[in-house]
Amino acid sequence: MQSKGTTGSAISGVIAIFLVLVCLFYLSFSWVTKRYEDKATEYAMVMSGGDAASDSYKKAYKNYIDSIGKEKVYPVLGYTFNQVQKMGVGLGLDLKGGMNVILQVSVPDILRSMANAEGNKTFNAVISATDSVVKKTKTSDYVAAFFKEYQRIDPSADMAVVFKNVAKRGENAAQVEATVKQEVKDRVASSTNVLRNRIDQFGVVSPNIQELEKDGQILLELPGVKEHDRVRELLKASANLEFYEVYTIDEIQSQLMALENALRSDSTANVNSIFAYFDGQGYPGTPIVGMATQAHREVIDSILESPVAARILPSNLKLRWEVKPQEVQYTDTATNTTRKAEIYQLIALKSNNGKPALAGDVVVSATSDFDNMSGNYVSMNMNSEGAKAWARVTQNNLGKPVAIVLDDHVYSYPRINSVIEGGRSQITGQFTVEDAKDLANVLKSGKMAAKVDIISDTVIGPSLGKQAIHDGFLSFVIALVLLMAFMMFFYGFIPGLVANMGLVCNLFFTFGILASFQAVLTLPGIAGIVLALGMAVDANVLIFERAKEELRAGKNIRQAIADGYSNAFSAIFDSNLTSVITAVILLLYGTGPIKGFATTLIIGIVCSFFTAVFLTRLVFIGFGKTAPFQRLTFTTKLSRNMLTDTKINFLGQRKVSFTVCGILALVVVASLFLRGMNQGIDFSGGRNYVVQFDHPVKTHEIQSKLAPSFPNASLSVITIDNDTKVRISTNYKINEETDGVDREITEILYSGLKDEIGNMSLEDFSTTNENVGIQSSQKVGPTIAADMKNDAYIAVVLSLIAMFLYILLRFHNVAFSVGALAAVAFTAFTIIGFYSLFWGILPFSMEIDQTFIAAILTVIGYQINDTVVVFDRVRENTQLYPKQDFFSMINMSINSTLSRTIMTSCSTLLVLLCIFILGGESIRSFTFAMLFGVITGTLATIYVAAPVAYLTDRRRNSGKKAA
């Protein structure tokens, strides 16, 4: 019969093997992707003559990647390159460059469109009142606030009549509200689908598009995007649904031949043929003009937009591409292999003085369905006006196709078989279930009734991304090496080797799990992994310190190790769980990079718990009988007597510590009153621009040059990384939503910095692809800034409440909860005060923003770790020495865990110092807050948490001897 320990070890071994296999599987996708991306790089270098910065290199690289997209590149399993690319660990915007945009779809406009509210004074008054309520209360449920205000302003209103377009007659207000909420949700989802199709057409690789919790907000992360102004216009444009009559290829063949002949005879033209770029010809009797790959589409489009084409082709002819490509096979003559390619059909549309036969705003509903005859299809209903127009269009086009076009892309061109009256019709085609749903969404949305505003906009240039990759991985590698050396230096070669093996496995599992989630890696994400490594060392330190204590008590090495693991388990579990709780709060209330940090931190903590508590124990069990393991002491010559048998009267110093804390609190309050806090644009709203120069510049000179151009607005200029790069921040015209403000500010920067940038053009200055000029930009509107600030307050308060309740649950003593809460509150307050005191003095950004709040919450979780370890020892000592007074017991517990406290703090500080020095400017403020927080938190655990817990626990210390 197996013992419990043996059974547990066997289970741990099986889990470890399973994790290794799963992680290998998912990480293999990243390896395959890298292999083919390297081939694309080699191909592009050959095609561009070795010039990696040229447009020909970028075009060749893209063409190679596009050409292998449908090829099966994964051995045995047969995954295509597109599938493999999506399943690996990708790089986030801060490492790859690109855009992060938050859009606000106007919910008031959606409500107006559902209610036909034009001219309805009551309805418009309710909208104004709701806007004020939402702004004041920060509620995310606009519809609920709207219905509440409507009942307040007009209690007798029949909401089913107000929203008669979507509600059923006789429904009560609650039912109508539910219907309207669902309709708003559907229309925002439809807008999201429209945006997704636009982005796909733009050619962005692996975009992330998702709806946020607040009504009408949509997040878009677009890696690698370079044409930022074009993307902004693309996102803000209204989705325009139209129905067009069509030409057949036979009807326009002569004009196309005339265009071909004109191109051939024009010696000045860059391209002398259009037919040469078609990868397939059109079919007689159909509106298909020809077919082309994505690369050839761009050339054909340039021809069709030329003056020659405008002169020859009919004025009412519109040539538009299908929205989705078709997959074809062809033989690559260069390699004599069969390849797959995606080709798009070019459709000939017939306009009426530039207008469609029917506009899409007449469609009131559309649904996808299925039957055995038609397969997947879409049915749609039009309003009365649209029904009459649709009957006329179908009458005039019997036996001919009519094209359905959204945003100048053809979705389908069904043939009209009979006159369609009543506004109800059916669209059939070779649709998949998803195709039918998408088309139904397109038809239902039509031309979006709601405007779209960009409320947050961040642009990161590729050069900053490359620097971030270098900084992130350099700090990561050095921190890992130093941690490994640290463990060997203090605990000996073999224990250090076992702990380091756990660190490596931790990393492997973390990256494997990230790959399985198809997550992207960001610079804060790397910081989260590195920080999790520091916390993994904490678990090993706890185990090794307990093992040392058991050895000093006279136990043999095998028993000492077993007891070390078992006695340290509760402290490790509690400390890890409290860190996970704060990380989950960050995940819920953070955005973008903060979510990336929280995700990797959670995964890293879970992996570190498994590797430190279970996996390393397997090694000690497996090799425990060998001679080297029998001689283990978990010490070295330098660390053998370090912090052993200390008898410091910490509680006796509580009056001094409370006095120091009181003085610090007064200084912080004075600083907050006199200097305030330097709020980042996350919380205040505004714009940031990172500008790179080719020579050193002085920030005060830059500020004096720009200040006159920003009247009645804040302006700050700070150095980033080195004295050739600055960050310029301003809230100039942040409340104005006109399209020209971004351009105006760029022109102001260009004009003000003309002396520093020389003969550089405005276009080059504002393009983030250049090595000099604007490298990144960020805009946070006042609405999203208010939301972020509100979420930050909630996150901090929730974190403090969660820590209080968890300590109470685990220790069943409110004194411990009060002590822990007092310590973390003091630490957070001190960090805020330090930033208030020294912003503008220390040579890096010390702004209060989302990143700072993330640091505060992480420090709270980390400090609770320290506090839990001390209180856990108090609980243990209470059981061992029930007659000992509480005062002595707390002192004894602090002293007995002092070695662990110092060792853990040192290892964490070592990691943070690496990130602070090498990790890059974008996370320097975060790591500095963490550095200061770890030091302050360690001291607060000893000098605040323990004394406050002692004084609060009147039941236990009442009548005991005072110090």
Short mmCIF file of N, CA and C in Angstrom, two decimals, residues 672-815:
data_model
loop_
_atom_site.label_atom_id
_atom_site.label_comp_id
_atom_site.label_asym_id
_atom_site.label_seq_id
_atom_site.Cartn_x
_atom_site.Cartn_y
_atom_site.Cartn_z
N LEU A 672 0.57 66.87 -0.37
CA LEU A 672 -0.63 66.75 -1.18
C LEU A 672 -1.40 68.07 -1.23
N PHE A 673 -1.37 68.81 -0.12
CA PHE A 673 -2.09 70.09 -0.05
C PHE A 673 -1.34 71.17 -0.84
N LEU A 674 0.01 71.19 -0.74
CA LEU A 674 0.80 72.25 -1.36
C LEU A 674 1.18 71.95 -2.81
N ARG A 675 1.57 70.70 -3.07
CA ARG A 675 2.05 70.36 -4.42
C ARG A 675 1.03 69.56 -5.24
N GLY A 676 0.16 68.86 -4.53
CA GLY A 676 -0.81 68.03 -5.24
C GLY A 676 -0.15 66.83 -5.89
N MET A 677 -0.85 66.24 -6.84
CA MET A 677 -0.32 65.08 -7.55
C MET A 677 -0.25 65.38 -9.05
N ASN A 678 0.73 64.79 -9.69
CA ASN A 678 0.91 64.97 -11.13
C ASN A 678 0.12 63.90 -11.86
N GLN A 679 -1.14 64.21 -12.19
CA GLN A 679 -1.99 63.22 -12.83
C GLN A 679 -1.59 63.03 -14.29
N GLY A 680 -1.46 61.76 -14.69
CA GLY A 680 -1.21 61.45 -16.09
C GLY A 680 -2.48 61.63 -16.90
N ILE A 681 -2.34 61.54 -18.22
CA ILE A 681 -3.51 61.77 -19.07
C ILE A 681 -4.54 60.65 -18.93
N ASP A 682 -4.13 59.49 -18.35
CA ASP A 682 -5.11 58.44 -18.07
C ASP A 682 -6.25 58.97 -17.20
N PHE A 683 -5.90 59.87 -16.28
CA PHE A 683 -6.87 60.36 -15.30
C PHE A 683 -7.34 61.79 -15.58
N SER A 684 -6.53 62.57 -16.29
CA SER A 684 -6.89 63.97 -16.52
C SER A 684 -7.38 64.22 -17.94
N GLY A 685 -7.08 63.31 -18.86
CA GLY A 685 -7.38 63.53 -20.27
C GLY A 685 -6.30 64.38 -20.90
N GLY A 686 -6.01 64.13 -22.15
CA GLY A 686 -4.97 64.90 -22.83
C GLY A 686 -4.27 64.06 -23.89
N ARG A 687 -3.14 64.58 -24.36
CA ARG A 687 -2.37 63.90 -25.39
C ARG A 687 -0.90 63.83 -25.00
N ASN A 688 -0.27 62.71 -25.32
CA ASN A 688 1.17 62.53 -25.15
C ASN A 688 1.81 62.30 -26.52
N TYR A 689 2.97 62.90 -26.73
CA TYR A 689 3.75 62.68 -27.96
C TYR A 689 5.20 62.40 -27.55
N VAL A 690 5.72 61.26 -27.99
CA VAL A 690 7.14 60.96 -27.79
C VAL A 690 7.87 61.37 -29.06
N VAL A 691 8.83 62.31 -28.93
CA VAL A 691 9.55 62.86 -30.08
C VAL A 691 11.03 62.52 -29.96
N GLN A 692 11.58 61.95 -31.03
CA GLN A 692 13.00 61.58 -31.08
C GLN A 692 13.76 62.62 -31.90
N PHE A 693 14.89 63.07 -31.38
CA PHE A 693 15.77 63.99 -32.10
C PHE A 693 17.07 63.27 -32.45
N ASP A 694 17.85 63.86 -33.34
CA ASP A 694 19.14 63.26 -33.69
C ASP A 694 20.29 63.88 -32.93
N HIS A 695 19.96 64.67 -31.89
CA HIS A 695 20.98 65.31 -31.07
C HIS A 695 20.37 65.59 -29.69
N PRO A 696 21.19 65.80 -28.67
CA PRO A 696 20.67 66.09 -27.33
C PRO A 696 19.89 67.41 -27.31
N VAL A 697 18.80 67.44 -26.55
CA VAL A 697 17.99 68.66 -26.40
C VAL A 697 17.72 68.88 -24.91
N LYS A 698 17.35 70.12 -24.58
CA LYS A 698 17.03 70.47 -23.19
C LYS A 698 15.53 70.68 -23.07
N THR A 699 14.95 70.05 -22.06
CA THR A 699 13.49 70.07 -21.94
C THR A 699 12.95 71.48 -21.71
N HIS A 700 13.65 72.30 -20.92
CA HIS A 700 13.12 73.64 -20.65
C HIS A 700 13.13 74.50 -21.92
N GLU A 701 14.07 74.24 -22.82
CA GLU A 701 14.11 74.99 -24.08
C GLU A 701 12.95 74.56 -24.99
N ILE A 702 12.69 73.25 -25.02
CA ILE A 702 11.56 72.74 -25.81
C ILE A 702 10.25 73.32 -25.29
N GLN A 703 10.12 73.36 -23.96
CA GLN A 703 8.89 73.87 -23.36
C GLN A 703 8.69 75.35 -23.68
N SER A 704 9.75 76.13 -23.61
CA SER A 704 9.63 77.57 -23.88
C SER A 704 9.29 77.84 -25.35
N LYS A 705 9.74 76.97 -26.26
CA LYS A 705 9.42 77.14 -27.68
C LYS A 705 7.96 76.81 -27.98
N LEU A 706 7.42 75.83 -27.26
CA LEU A 706 6.07 75.36 -27.56
C LEU A 706 4.98 76.08 -26.77
N ALA A 707 5.32 76.58 -25.58
CA ALA A 707 4.30 77.13 -24.68
C ALA A 707 3.41 78.20 -25.31
N PRO A 708 3.96 79.17 -26.09
CA PRO A 708 3.09 80.21 -26.67
C PRO A 708 2.03 79.65 -27.62
N SER A 709 2.28 78.47 -28.18
CA SER A 709 1.33 77.89 -29.15
C SER A 709 0.22 77.10 -28.48
N PHE A 710 0.31 76.93 -27.16
CA PHE A 710 -0.73 76.19 -26.42
C PHE A 710 -1.35 77.08 -25.35
N PRO A 711 -2.06 78.13 -25.73
CA PRO A 711 -2.65 79.04 -24.75
C PRO A 711 -3.76 78.36 -23.95
N ASN A 712 -3.85 78.72 -22.69
CA ASN A 712 -4.90 78.20 -21.79
C ASN A 712 -4.92 76.67 -21.73
N ALA A 713 -3.73 76.08 -21.81
CA ALA A 713 -3.62 74.62 -21.75
C ALA A 713 -2.36 74.24 -21.00
N SER A 714 -2.41 73.07 -20.35
CA SER A 714 -1.22 72.59 -19.67
C SER A 714 -0.22 72.05 -20.68
N LEU A 715 1.05 72.14 -20.35
CA LEU A 715 2.10 71.63 -21.22
C LEU A 715 3.27 71.17 -20.35
N SER A 716 3.72 69.94 -20.56
CA SER A 716 4.89 69.46 -19.84
C SER A 716 5.80 68.72 -20.81
N VAL A 717 7.10 68.84 -20.59
CA VAL A 717 8.10 68.17 -21.42
C VAL A 717 9.08 67.47 -20.49
N ILE A 718 9.22 66.17 -20.64
CA ILE A 718 10.17 65.42 -19.82
C ILE A 718 11.06 64.57 -20.72
N THR A 719 12.24 64.24 -20.22
CA THR A 719 13.18 63.39 -20.96
C THR A 719 12.75 61.93 -20.84
N ILE A 720 12.88 61.19 -21.94
CA ILE A 720 12.55 59.76 -21.98
C ILE A 720 13.82 59.00 -22.37
N ASP A 721 14.26 58.07 -21.54
CA ASP A 721 15.41 57.20 -21.82
C ASP A 721 16.73 57.96 -21.86
N ASN A 722 16.85 58.96 -22.76
CA ASN A 722 18.09 59.72 -22.86
C ASN A 722 17.76 61.13 -23.33
N ASP A 723 18.78 61.98 -23.43
CA ASP A 723 18.50 63.40 -23.70
C ASP A 723 18.25 63.70 -25.18
N THR A 724 18.07 62.65 -26.02
CA THR A 724 17.67 62.88 -27.40
C THR A 724 16.18 62.57 -27.63
N LYS A 725 15.51 62.19 -26.58
CA LYS A 725 14.10 61.82 -26.71
C LYS A 725 13.29 62.47 -25.60
N VAL A 726 12.16 63.09 -25.95
CA VAL A 726 11.32 63.75 -24.96
C VAL A 726 9.87 63.31 -25.13
N ARG A 727 9.11 63.47 -24.05
CA ARG A 727 7.68 63.26 -24.12
C ARG A 727 6.98 64.58 -23.84
N ILE A 728 6.14 64.98 -24.77
CA ILE A 728 5.41 66.24 -24.67
C ILE A 728 3.95 65.92 -24.35
N SER A 729 3.44 66.50 -23.27
CA SER A 729 2.06 66.25 -22.83
C SER A 729 1.28 67.55 -22.78
N THR A 730 0.04 67.51 -23.24
CA THR A 730 -0.81 68.71 -23.20
C THR A 730 -2.28 68.30 -23.19
N ASN A 731 -3.11 69.15 -22.59
CA ASN A 731 -4.56 68.95 -22.65
C ASN A 731 -5.22 69.95 -23.59
N TYR A 732 -4.45 70.47 -24.53
CA TYR A 732 -4.93 71.48 -25.48
C TYR A 732 -6.12 70.96 -26.27
N LYS A 733 -7.25 71.66 -26.18
CA LYS A 733 -8.48 71.35 -26.92
C LYS A 733 -8.93 69.89 -26.74
N ILE A 734 -8.71 69.33 -25.56
CA ILE A 734 -9.06 67.93 -25.35
C ILE A 734 -10.57 67.72 -25.34
N ASN A 735 -11.33 68.78 -25.05
CA ASN A 735 -12.79 68.65 -25.02
C ASN A 735 -13.43 68.84 -26.39
N GLU A 736 -12.61 69.23 -27.37
CA GLU A 736 -13.13 69.39 -28.73
C GLU A 736 -13.02 68.07 -29.48
N GLU A 737 -14.08 67.67 -30.15
CA GLU A 737 -14.11 66.39 -30.84
C GLU A 737 -13.99 66.52 -32.35
N THR A 738 -13.56 67.67 -32.82
CA THR A 738 -13.41 67.85 -34.27
C THR A 738 -12.19 67.09 -34.77
N ASP A 739 -12.25 66.69 -36.04
CA ASP A 739 -11.20 65.85 -36.61
C ASP A 739 -9.87 66.58 -36.76
N GLY A 740 -9.91 67.91 -36.82
CA GLY A 740 -8.69 68.64 -37.14
C GLY A 740 -7.76 68.90 -35.97
N VAL A 741 -8.16 68.58 -34.74
CA VAL A 741 -7.34 68.93 -33.58
C VAL A 741 -6.01 68.16 -33.58
N ASP A 742 -6.06 66.87 -33.86
CA ASP A 742 -4.83 66.08 -33.89
C ASP A 742 -3.85 66.65 -34.91
N ARG A 743 -4.37 66.97 -36.07
CA ARG A 743 -3.51 67.54 -37.12
C ARG A 743 -2.97 68.89 -36.69
N GLU A 744 -3.82 69.71 -36.05
CA GLU A 744 -3.38 71.03 -35.60
C GLU A 744 -2.23 70.93 -34.61
N ILE A 745 -2.35 70.01 -33.65
CA ILE A 745 -1.29 69.87 -32.64
C ILE A 745 0.00 69.36 -33.29
N THR A 746 -0.12 68.44 -34.22
CA THR A 746 1.07 67.95 -34.93
C THR A 746 1.77 69.10 -35.65
N GLU A 747 0.98 69.97 -36.29
CA GLU A 747 1.57 71.11 -37.00
C GLU A 747 2.21 72.10 -36.02
N ILE A 748 1.59 72.28 -34.84
CA ILE A 748 2.18 73.15 -33.82
C ILE A 748 3.53 72.60 -33.36
N LEU A 749 3.58 71.30 -33.10
CA LEU A 749 4.84 70.68 -32.69
C LEU A 749 5.90 70.82 -33.77
N TYR A 750 5.48 70.60 -35.01
CA TYR A 750 6.42 70.69 -36.14
C TYR A 750 6.99 72.10 -36.27
N SER A 751 6.10 73.09 -36.19
CA SER A 751 6.55 74.48 -36.32
C SER A 751 7.42 74.89 -35.13
N GLY A 752 7.02 74.50 -33.91
CA GLY A 752 7.75 74.89 -32.72
C GLY A 752 9.12 74.24 -32.61
N LEU A 753 9.25 73.05 -33.20
CA LEU A 753 10.51 72.31 -33.10
C LEU A 753 11.33 72.38 -34.38
N LYS A 754 10.96 73.30 -35.26
CA LYS A 754 11.62 73.39 -36.57
C LYS A 754 13.13 73.57 -36.44
N ASP A 755 13.56 74.34 -35.45
CA ASP A 755 15.00 74.57 -35.26
C ASP A 755 15.74 73.29 -34.87
N GLU A 756 15.02 72.37 -34.25
CA GLU A 756 15.65 71.14 -33.76
C GLU A 756 15.64 70.01 -34.79
N ILE A 757 14.68 70.05 -35.71
CA ILE A 757 14.54 68.92 -36.65
C ILE A 757 15.04 69.25 -38.04
N GLY A 758 15.47 70.48 -38.27
CA GLY A 758 16.08 70.84 -39.55
C GLY A 758 15.08 70.87 -40.69
N ASN A 759 15.49 70.28 -41.82
CA ASN A 759 14.69 70.35 -43.04
C ASN A 759 13.68 69.22 -43.18
N MET A 760 13.41 68.52 -42.12
CA MET A 760 12.46 67.41 -42.16
C MET A 760 11.07 67.90 -42.52
N SER A 761 10.38 67.17 -43.40
CA SER A 761 9.04 67.58 -43.80
C SER A 761 8.03 67.25 -42.71
N LEU A 762 6.86 67.90 -42.78
CA LEU A 762 5.80 67.63 -41.81
C LEU A 762 5.35 66.18 -41.88
N GLU A 763 5.26 65.64 -43.08
CA GLU A 763 4.83 64.24 -43.23
C GLU A 763 5.82 63.29 -42.57
N ASP A 764 7.11 63.51 -42.80
CA ASP A 764 8.12 62.65 -42.17
C ASP A 764 8.14 62.82 -40.66
N PHE A 765 7.95 64.05 -40.20
CA PHE A 765 7.95 64.33 -38.76
C PHE A 765 6.82 63.60 -38.06
N SER A 766 5.66 63.55 -38.71
CA SER A 766 4.47 62.98 -38.07
C SER A 766 4.33 61.48 -38.31
N THR A 767 5.22 60.87 -39.10
CA THR A 767 5.15 59.44 -39.40
C THR A 767 5.99 58.67 -38.40
N THR A 768 5.36 57.75 -37.68
CA THR A 768 6.08 57.00 -36.64
C THR A 768 7.06 55.98 -37.21
N ASN A 769 7.15 55.86 -38.55
CA ASN A 769 8.11 54.93 -39.13
C ASN A 769 9.51 55.54 -39.21
N GLU A 770 9.62 56.84 -39.04
CA GLU A 770 10.91 57.51 -39.14
C GLU A 770 11.69 57.38 -37.83
N ASN A 771 13.02 57.48 -37.95
CA ASN A 771 13.88 57.39 -36.77
C ASN A 771 13.93 58.70 -36.00
N VAL A 772 13.54 59.79 -36.66
CA VAL A 772 13.48 61.11 -36.02
C VAL A 772 12.07 61.64 -36.20
N GLY A 773 11.57 62.33 -35.18
CA GLY A 773 10.21 62.86 -35.24
C GLY A 773 9.31 62.17 -34.22
N ILE A 774 8.02 62.18 -34.46
CA ILE A 774 7.07 61.59 -33.52
C ILE A 774 7.18 60.06 -33.56
N GLN A 775 7.51 59.47 -32.43
CA GLN A 775 7.66 58.01 -32.34
C GLN A 775 6.41 57.33 -31.82
N SER A 776 5.64 58.03 -31.04
CA SER A 776 4.36 57.48 -30.57
C SER A 776 3.48 58.64 -30.13
N SER A 777 2.17 58.39 -30.14
CA SER A 777 1.22 59.39 -29.66
C SER A 777 0.12 58.69 -28.89
N GLN A 778 -0.48 59.42 -27.98
CA GLN A 778 -1.55 58.86 -27.16
C GLN A 778 -2.57 59.95 -26.87
N LYS A 779 -3.83 59.60 -27.05
CA LYS A 779 -4.91 60.53 -26.73
C LYS A 779 -5.89 59.84 -25.80
N VAL A 780 -6.23 60.50 -24.71
CA VAL A 780 -7.26 60.01 -23.79
C VAL A 780 -8.28 61.12 -23.60
N GLY A 781 -9.50 60.89 -24.06
CA GLY A 781 -10.55 61.89 -23.92
C GLY A 781 -11.02 62.02 -22.49
N PRO A 782 -11.70 63.12 -22.17
CA PRO A 782 -12.14 63.37 -20.78
C PRO A 782 -13.11 62.30 -20.26
N THR A 783 -13.92 61.72 -21.15
CA THR A 783 -14.89 60.71 -20.72
C THR A 783 -14.18 59.43 -20.26
N ILE A 784 -13.29 58.93 -21.09
CA ILE A 784 -12.58 57.70 -20.75
C ILE A 784 -11.63 57.94 -19.58
N ALA A 785 -11.09 59.17 -19.47
CA ALA A 785 -10.21 59.50 -18.34
C ALA A 785 -10.98 59.42 -17.02
N ALA A 786 -12.21 59.97 -17.02
CA ALA A 786 -13.05 59.91 -15.82
C ALA A 786 -13.38 58.46 -15.47
N ASP A 787 -13.64 57.64 -16.50
CA ASP A 787 -13.93 56.22 -16.26
C ASP A 787 -12.72 55.52 -15.64
N MET A 788 -11.53 55.81 -16.17
CA MET A 788 -10.32 55.18 -15.66
C MET A 788 -10.06 55.56 -14.21
N LYS A 789 -10.26 56.84 -13.90
CA LYS A 789 -10.05 57.30 -12.52
C LYS A 789 -11.03 56.63 -11.57
N ASN A 790 -12.27 56.55 -12.01
CA ASN A 790 -13.30 55.91 -11.19
C ASN A 790 -12.96 54.43 -10.96
N ASP A 791 -12.55 53.73 -12.03
CA ASP A 791 -12.18 52.32 -11.91
C ASP A 791 -10.97 52.14 -10.99
N ALA A 792 -10.05 53.10 -11.02
CA ALA A 792 -8.87 53.02 -10.17
C ALA A 792 -9.26 53.10 -8.69
N TYR A 793 -10.14 54.05 -8.36
CA TYR A 793 -10.60 54.16 -6.97
C TYR A 793 -11.28 52.87 -6.53
N ILE A 794 -12.15 52.35 -7.39
CA ILE A 794 -12.87 51.12 -7.05
C ILE A 794 -11.88 49.97 -6.83
N ALA A 795 -10.88 49.88 -7.70
CA ALA A 795 -9.91 48.78 -7.61
C ALA A 795 -9.14 48.83 -6.29
N VAL A 796 -8.69 50.03 -5.90
CA VAL A 796 -7.94 50.16 -4.65
C VAL A 796 -8.80 49.81 -3.45
N VAL A 797 -10.03 50.35 -3.42
CA VAL A 797 -10.92 50.08 -2.29
C VAL A 797 -11.27 48.60 -2.22
N LEU A 798 -11.59 48.00 -3.36
CA LEU A 798 -11.92 46.57 -3.39
C LEU A 798 -10.74 45.72 -2.92
N SER A 799 -9.55 46.12 -3.32
CA SER A 799 -8.35 45.38 -2.92
C SER A 799 -8.17 45.41 -1.40
N LEU A 800 -8.36 46.59 -0.81
CA LEU A 800 -8.20 46.70 0.65
C LEU A 800 -9.28 45.89 1.37
N ILE A 801 -10.52 45.96 0.87
CA ILE A 801 -11.60 45.20 1.49
C ILE A 801 -11.33 43.69 1.37
N ALA A 802 -10.89 43.28 0.18
CA ALA A 802 -10.62 41.86 -0.06
C ALA A 802 -9.52 41.35 0.87
N MET A 803 -8.49 42.16 1.05
CA MET A 803 -7.40 41.73 1.95
C MET A 803 -7.88 41.61 3.40
N PHE A 804 -8.68 42.60 3.82
CA PHE A 804 -9.21 42.58 5.19
C PHE A 804 -10.04 41.32 5.42
N LEU A 805 -10.94 41.02 4.48
CA LEU A 805 -11.83 39.87 4.64
C LEU A 805 -11.06 38.55 4.56
N TYR A 806 -10.07 38.49 3.68
CA TYR A 806 -9.32 37.24 3.55
C TYR A 806 -8.53 36.93 4.82
N ILE A 807 -7.87 37.95 5.37
CA ILE A 807 -7.12 37.75 6.62
C ILE A 807 -8.06 37.32 7.73
N LEU A 808 -9.25 37.94 7.77
CA LEU A 808 -10.23 37.59 8.79
C LEU A 808 -10.70 36.14 8.62
N LEU A 809 -10.91 35.74 7.38
CA LEU A 809 -11.36 34.38 7.08
C LEU A 809 -10.31 33.35 7.46
N ARG A 810 -9.07 33.65 7.16
CA ARG A 810 -8.00 32.67 7.37
C ARG A 810 -7.56 32.58 8.84
N PHE A 811 -7.57 33.72 9.55
CA PHE A 811 -7.02 33.72 10.90
C PHE A 811 -8.09 33.87 11.99
N HIS A 812 -9.32 34.17 11.60
CA HIS A 812 -10.43 34.26 12.55
C HIS A 812 -10.12 35.22 13.70
N ASN A 813 -9.43 36.29 13.37
CA ASN A 813 -9.06 37.27 14.39
C ASN A 813 -9.09 38.64 13.73
N VAL A 814 -10.03 39.48 14.14
CA VAL A 814 -10.18 40.78 13.52
C VAL A 814 -8.96 41.66 13.75
N ALA A 815 -8.20 41.39 14.82
CA ALA A 815 -6.99 42.17 15.09
C ALA A 815 -5.98 42.02 13.96
#
